[in-house]
Tab-separated table of C-alpha atoms in Angstrom:
chain	number	residue	atom	x	y	z
A	1	UNK	CA	0.286	27.211	-11.951
A	2	UNK	CA	3.615	26.976	-13.780
A	3	UNK	CA	6.894	25.595	-12.503
A	4	UNK	CA	9.362	28.388	-11.868
A	5	UNK	CA	12.617	26.470	-11.983
A	6	UNK	CA	14.172	23.833	-14.203
A	7	UNK	CA	12.895	20.768	-12.306
A	8	UNK	CA	11.342	18.295	-14.775
A	9	UNK	CA	11.126	20.852	-17.574
A	10	UNK	CA	12.662	18.780	-20.376
A	11	UNK	CA	11.241	15.797	-22.252
A	12	UNK	CA	13.664	13.610	-20.350
A	13	UNK	CA	15.571	13.796	-17.081
A	14	UNK	CA	18.255	16.466	-17.329
A	15	UNK	CA	20.242	16.273	-14.063
A	16	UNK	CA	21.186	14.059	-11.102
A	17	UNK	CA	18.531	15.484	-8.774
A	18	UNK	CA	15.724	14.885	-11.263
A	19	UNK	CA	16.954	11.327	-11.833
A	20	UNK	CA	17.107	10.636	-8.103
A	21	UNK	CA	13.672	12.134	-7.422
A	22	UNK	CA	12.119	10.310	-10.373
A	23	UNK	CA	13.511	7.018	-9.026
A	24	UNK	CA	12.184	7.731	-5.563
A	25	UNK	CA	8.807	8.839	-6.931
A	26	UNK	CA	8.695	5.685	-9.065
A	27	UNK	CA	9.144	3.603	-5.915
A	28	UNK	CA	7.026	5.475	-3.369
A	29	UNK	CA	5.007	8.135	-5.175
A	30	UNK	CA	1.379	7.976	-6.162
A	31	UNK	CA	-0.320	9.720	-9.085
A	32	UNK	CA	-4.107	9.921	-9.025
A	33	UNK	CA	-6.630	12.415	-10.455
A	34	UNK	CA	-4.088	15.165	-11.223
A	35	UNK	CA	-2.457	14.861	-7.802
A	36	UNK	CA	0.877	13.483	-6.704
A	37	UNK	CA	1.474	12.263	-3.166
A	38	UNK	CA	3.997	10.437	-1.020
A	39	UNK	CA	3.578	9.074	2.492
A	40	UNK	CA	6.520	7.898	4.592
A	41	UNK	CA	7.047	6.624	8.106
A	42	UNK	CA	7.333	9.118	10.938
A	43	UNK	CA	11.104	8.525	11.163
A	44	UNK	CA	11.494	9.784	7.575
A	45	UNK	CA	9.906	13.180	8.207
A	46	UNK	CA	13.080	15.216	7.552
A	47	UNK	CA	13.763	13.409	4.282
A	48	UNK	CA	10.187	13.939	3.111
A	49	UNK	CA	10.406	17.616	4.099
A	50	UNK	CA	13.597	17.935	2.032
A	51	UNK	CA	11.754	16.603	-1.030
A	52	UNK	CA	8.760	18.841	-0.373
A	53	UNK	CA	11.024	21.892	-0.045
A	54	UNK	CA	12.528	21.135	-3.470
A	55	UNK	CA	9.074	20.752	-5.018
A	56	UNK	CA	7.692	23.871	-3.313
A	57	UNK	CA	10.616	25.842	-4.691
A	58	UNK	CA	10.138	24.395	-8.178
A	59	UNK	CA	6.396	24.982	-8.185
A	60	UNK	CA	6.486	28.287	-6.290
A	61	UNK	CA	3.993	26.889	-3.780
A	62	UNK	CA	3.746	26.195	-0.063
A	63	UNK	CA	2.466	22.634	0.303
A	64	UNK	CA	2.903	21.175	3.804
A	65	UNK	CA	3.436	17.797	5.379
A	66	UNK	CA	0.422	16.273	7.110
A	67	UNK	CA	0.759	13.830	10.007
A	68	UNK	CA	-1.474	10.755	10.262
A	69	UNK	CA	-1.653	9.592	13.882
A	70	UNK	CA	-3.226	6.267	12.940
A	71	UNK	CA	-0.441	5.199	10.565
A	72	UNK	CA	2.294	7.255	12.264
A	73	UNK	CA	3.328	8.642	8.921
A	74	UNK	CA	3.781	11.933	7.118
A	75	UNK	CA	2.349	12.701	3.720
A	76	UNK	CA	2.186	15.503	1.229
A	77	UNK	CA	-0.133	15.861	-1.726
A	78	UNK	CA	0.529	18.177	-4.645
A	79	UNK	CA	-2.430	19.211	-6.772
A	80	UNK	CA	-0.799	20.578	-9.875
A	81	UNK	CA	-1.949	19.224	-13.227
A	82	UNK	CA	1.162	20.401	-15.116
A	83	UNK	CA	3.502	18.761	-12.608
A	84	UNK	CA	1.541	15.491	-12.570
A	85	UNK	CA	1.353	15.385	-16.366
A	86	UNK	CA	5.118	15.934	-16.553
A	87	UNK	CA	5.724	13.050	-14.107
A	88	UNK	CA	3.391	10.849	-16.124
A	89	UNK	CA	5.202	11.730	-19.351
A	90	UNK	CA	8.431	10.588	-17.680
A	91	UNK	CA	6.959	7.233	-16.590
A	92	UNK	CA	5.197	7.719	-13.247
A	93	UNK	CA	1.775	6.190	-13.864
A	94	UNK	CA	-1.458	5.993	-11.865
A	95	UNK	CA	-2.069	2.946	-9.694
A	96	UNK	CA	1.596	1.826	-9.862
A	97	UNK	CA	0.968	-0.829	-12.482
A	98	UNK	CA	4.303	-0.190	-14.192
A	99	UNK	CA	3.530	-2.743	-16.872
A	100	UNK	CA	5.687	-0.837	-19.343
A	101	UNK	CA	8.616	-0.182	-17.028
A	102	UNK	CA	11.043	0.147	-19.929
A	103	UNK	CA	9.446	3.507	-20.673
A	104	UNK	CA	10.829	5.220	-17.564
A	105	UNK	CA	14.391	4.123	-18.419
A	106	UNK	CA	14.087	5.629	-21.910
A	107	UNK	CA	13.538	9.056	-20.334
A	108	UNK	CA	16.783	8.945	-18.387
A	109	UNK	CA	20.117	9.543	-20.139
A	110	UNK	CA	22.743	6.889	-19.416
A	111	UNK	CA	24.840	9.225	-17.252
A	112	UNK	CA	21.883	9.728	-14.850
A	113	UNK	CA	20.558	6.148	-14.620
A	114	UNK	CA	22.624	5.378	-11.521
A	115	UNK	CA	20.966	8.299	-9.751
A	116	UNK	CA	17.529	6.993	-10.741
A	117	UNK	CA	18.448	3.546	-9.366
A	118	UNK	CA	19.731	5.154	-6.159
A	119	UNK	CA	16.409	6.981	-5.715
A	120	UNK	CA	14.460	3.819	-6.459
A	121	UNK	CA	16.597	1.898	-3.950
A	122	UNK	CA	15.859	4.494	-1.267
A	123	UNK	CA	12.166	3.829	-1.867
A	124	UNK	CA	11.938	0.083	-2.555
A	125	UNK	CA	15.364	-1.328	-1.787
A	126	UNK	CA	16.961	-2.900	1.255
A	127	UNK	CA	20.215	-4.294	2.582
A	128	UNK	CA	20.107	-7.462	4.678
A	129	UNK	CA	22.866	-9.075	6.686
A	130	UNK	CA	22.939	-12.738	7.673
A	131	UNK	CA	25.564	-14.895	9.273
A	132	UNK	CA	26.435	-18.182	7.572
A	133	UNK	CA	29.238	-20.360	8.944
A	134	UNK	CA	30.568	-17.475	11.055
A	135	UNK	CA	30.758	-15.160	8.036
A	136	UNK	CA	28.584	-12.169	7.411
A	137	UNK	CA	26.708	-12.193	4.125
A	138	UNK	CA	25.111	-9.062	2.793
A	139	UNK	CA	22.287	-8.999	0.309
A	140	UNK	CA	21.002	-5.996	-1.561
A	141	UNK	CA	17.387	-6.318	-2.653
A	142	UNK	CA	15.024	-4.408	-4.904
A	143	UNK	CA	11.305	-5.060	-5.401
A	144	UNK	CA	9.575	-4.437	-8.719
A	145	UNK	CA	8.208	-5.982	-11.872
A	146	UNK	CA	10.332	-8.530	-13.686
A	147	UNK	CA	11.073	-6.272	-16.658
A	148	UNK	CA	11.902	-3.339	-14.384
A	149	UNK	CA	14.379	-5.420	-12.394
A	150	UNK	CA	15.912	-6.623	-15.674
A	151	UNK	CA	16.527	-2.968	-16.557
A	152	UNK	CA	18.232	-2.389	-13.205
A	153	UNK	CA	20.304	-5.539	-13.698
A	154	UNK	CA	21.384	-4.289	-17.126
A	155	UNK	CA	22.408	-0.914	-15.693
A	156	UNK	CA	24.342	-2.505	-12.823
A	157	UNK	CA	26.254	-4.579	-15.362
A	158	UNK	CA	26.231	-7.985	-13.707
A	159	UNK	CA	23.913	-10.969	-13.363
A	160	UNK	CA	21.398	-10.923	-10.545
A	161	UNK	CA	18.975	-13.690	-9.715
A	162	UNK	CA	15.435	-12.322	-10.026
A	163	UNK	CA	12.901	-14.223	-7.907
A	164	UNK	CA	9.092	-14.198	-7.789
A	165	UNK	CA	7.513	-12.954	-4.569
A	166	UNK	CA	4.719	-14.912	-2.934
A	167	UNK	CA	1.706	-15.784	-5.145
A	168	UNK	CA	-0.358	-13.189	-3.271
A	169	UNK	CA	1.854	-10.473	-4.782
A	170	UNK	CA	0.926	-11.251	-8.403
A	171	UNK	CA	3.340	-9.097	-10.373
A	172	UNK	CA	6.030	-8.610	-7.748
A	173	UNK	CA	9.603	-9.808	-8.029
A	174	UNK	CA	12.795	-9.174	-6.106
A	175	UNK	CA	16.530	-9.727	-6.365
């Protein structure tokens, strides 16, 4: 099964949409045995359907969302070896080890890196608000490996304190 449109056709990301999707897939996607899947909370059904519609159009397929009553989530799985191999060549790896997270940034031209970070933030980022001495303080957080967060810090262009998560989360950091 070949892809019929330009989505992920080049050796590196070639547009804003690809950069955004790659960032989101990097955060929440899963590659395993020539399949790619994403599961999101029930409240994110429309967003997940939007992504699936883009992929169905690109792959000329008709994959559907599946609902899991137990987890109250929606999921799609794409079984397309060419698509999965393309994602892997761009830096999406099985089992989310991301030990060589610099690799994914090398596949994204500078003018699209912000879109990748935006997609990654939508998957593994958060905004928190706290009140300290009657003033609101906002904190933007990302979760990832230390080297990956260093890459984001470099792209954002300012210093960010990167902290280790709990010992139970061996290779997990946040800022």
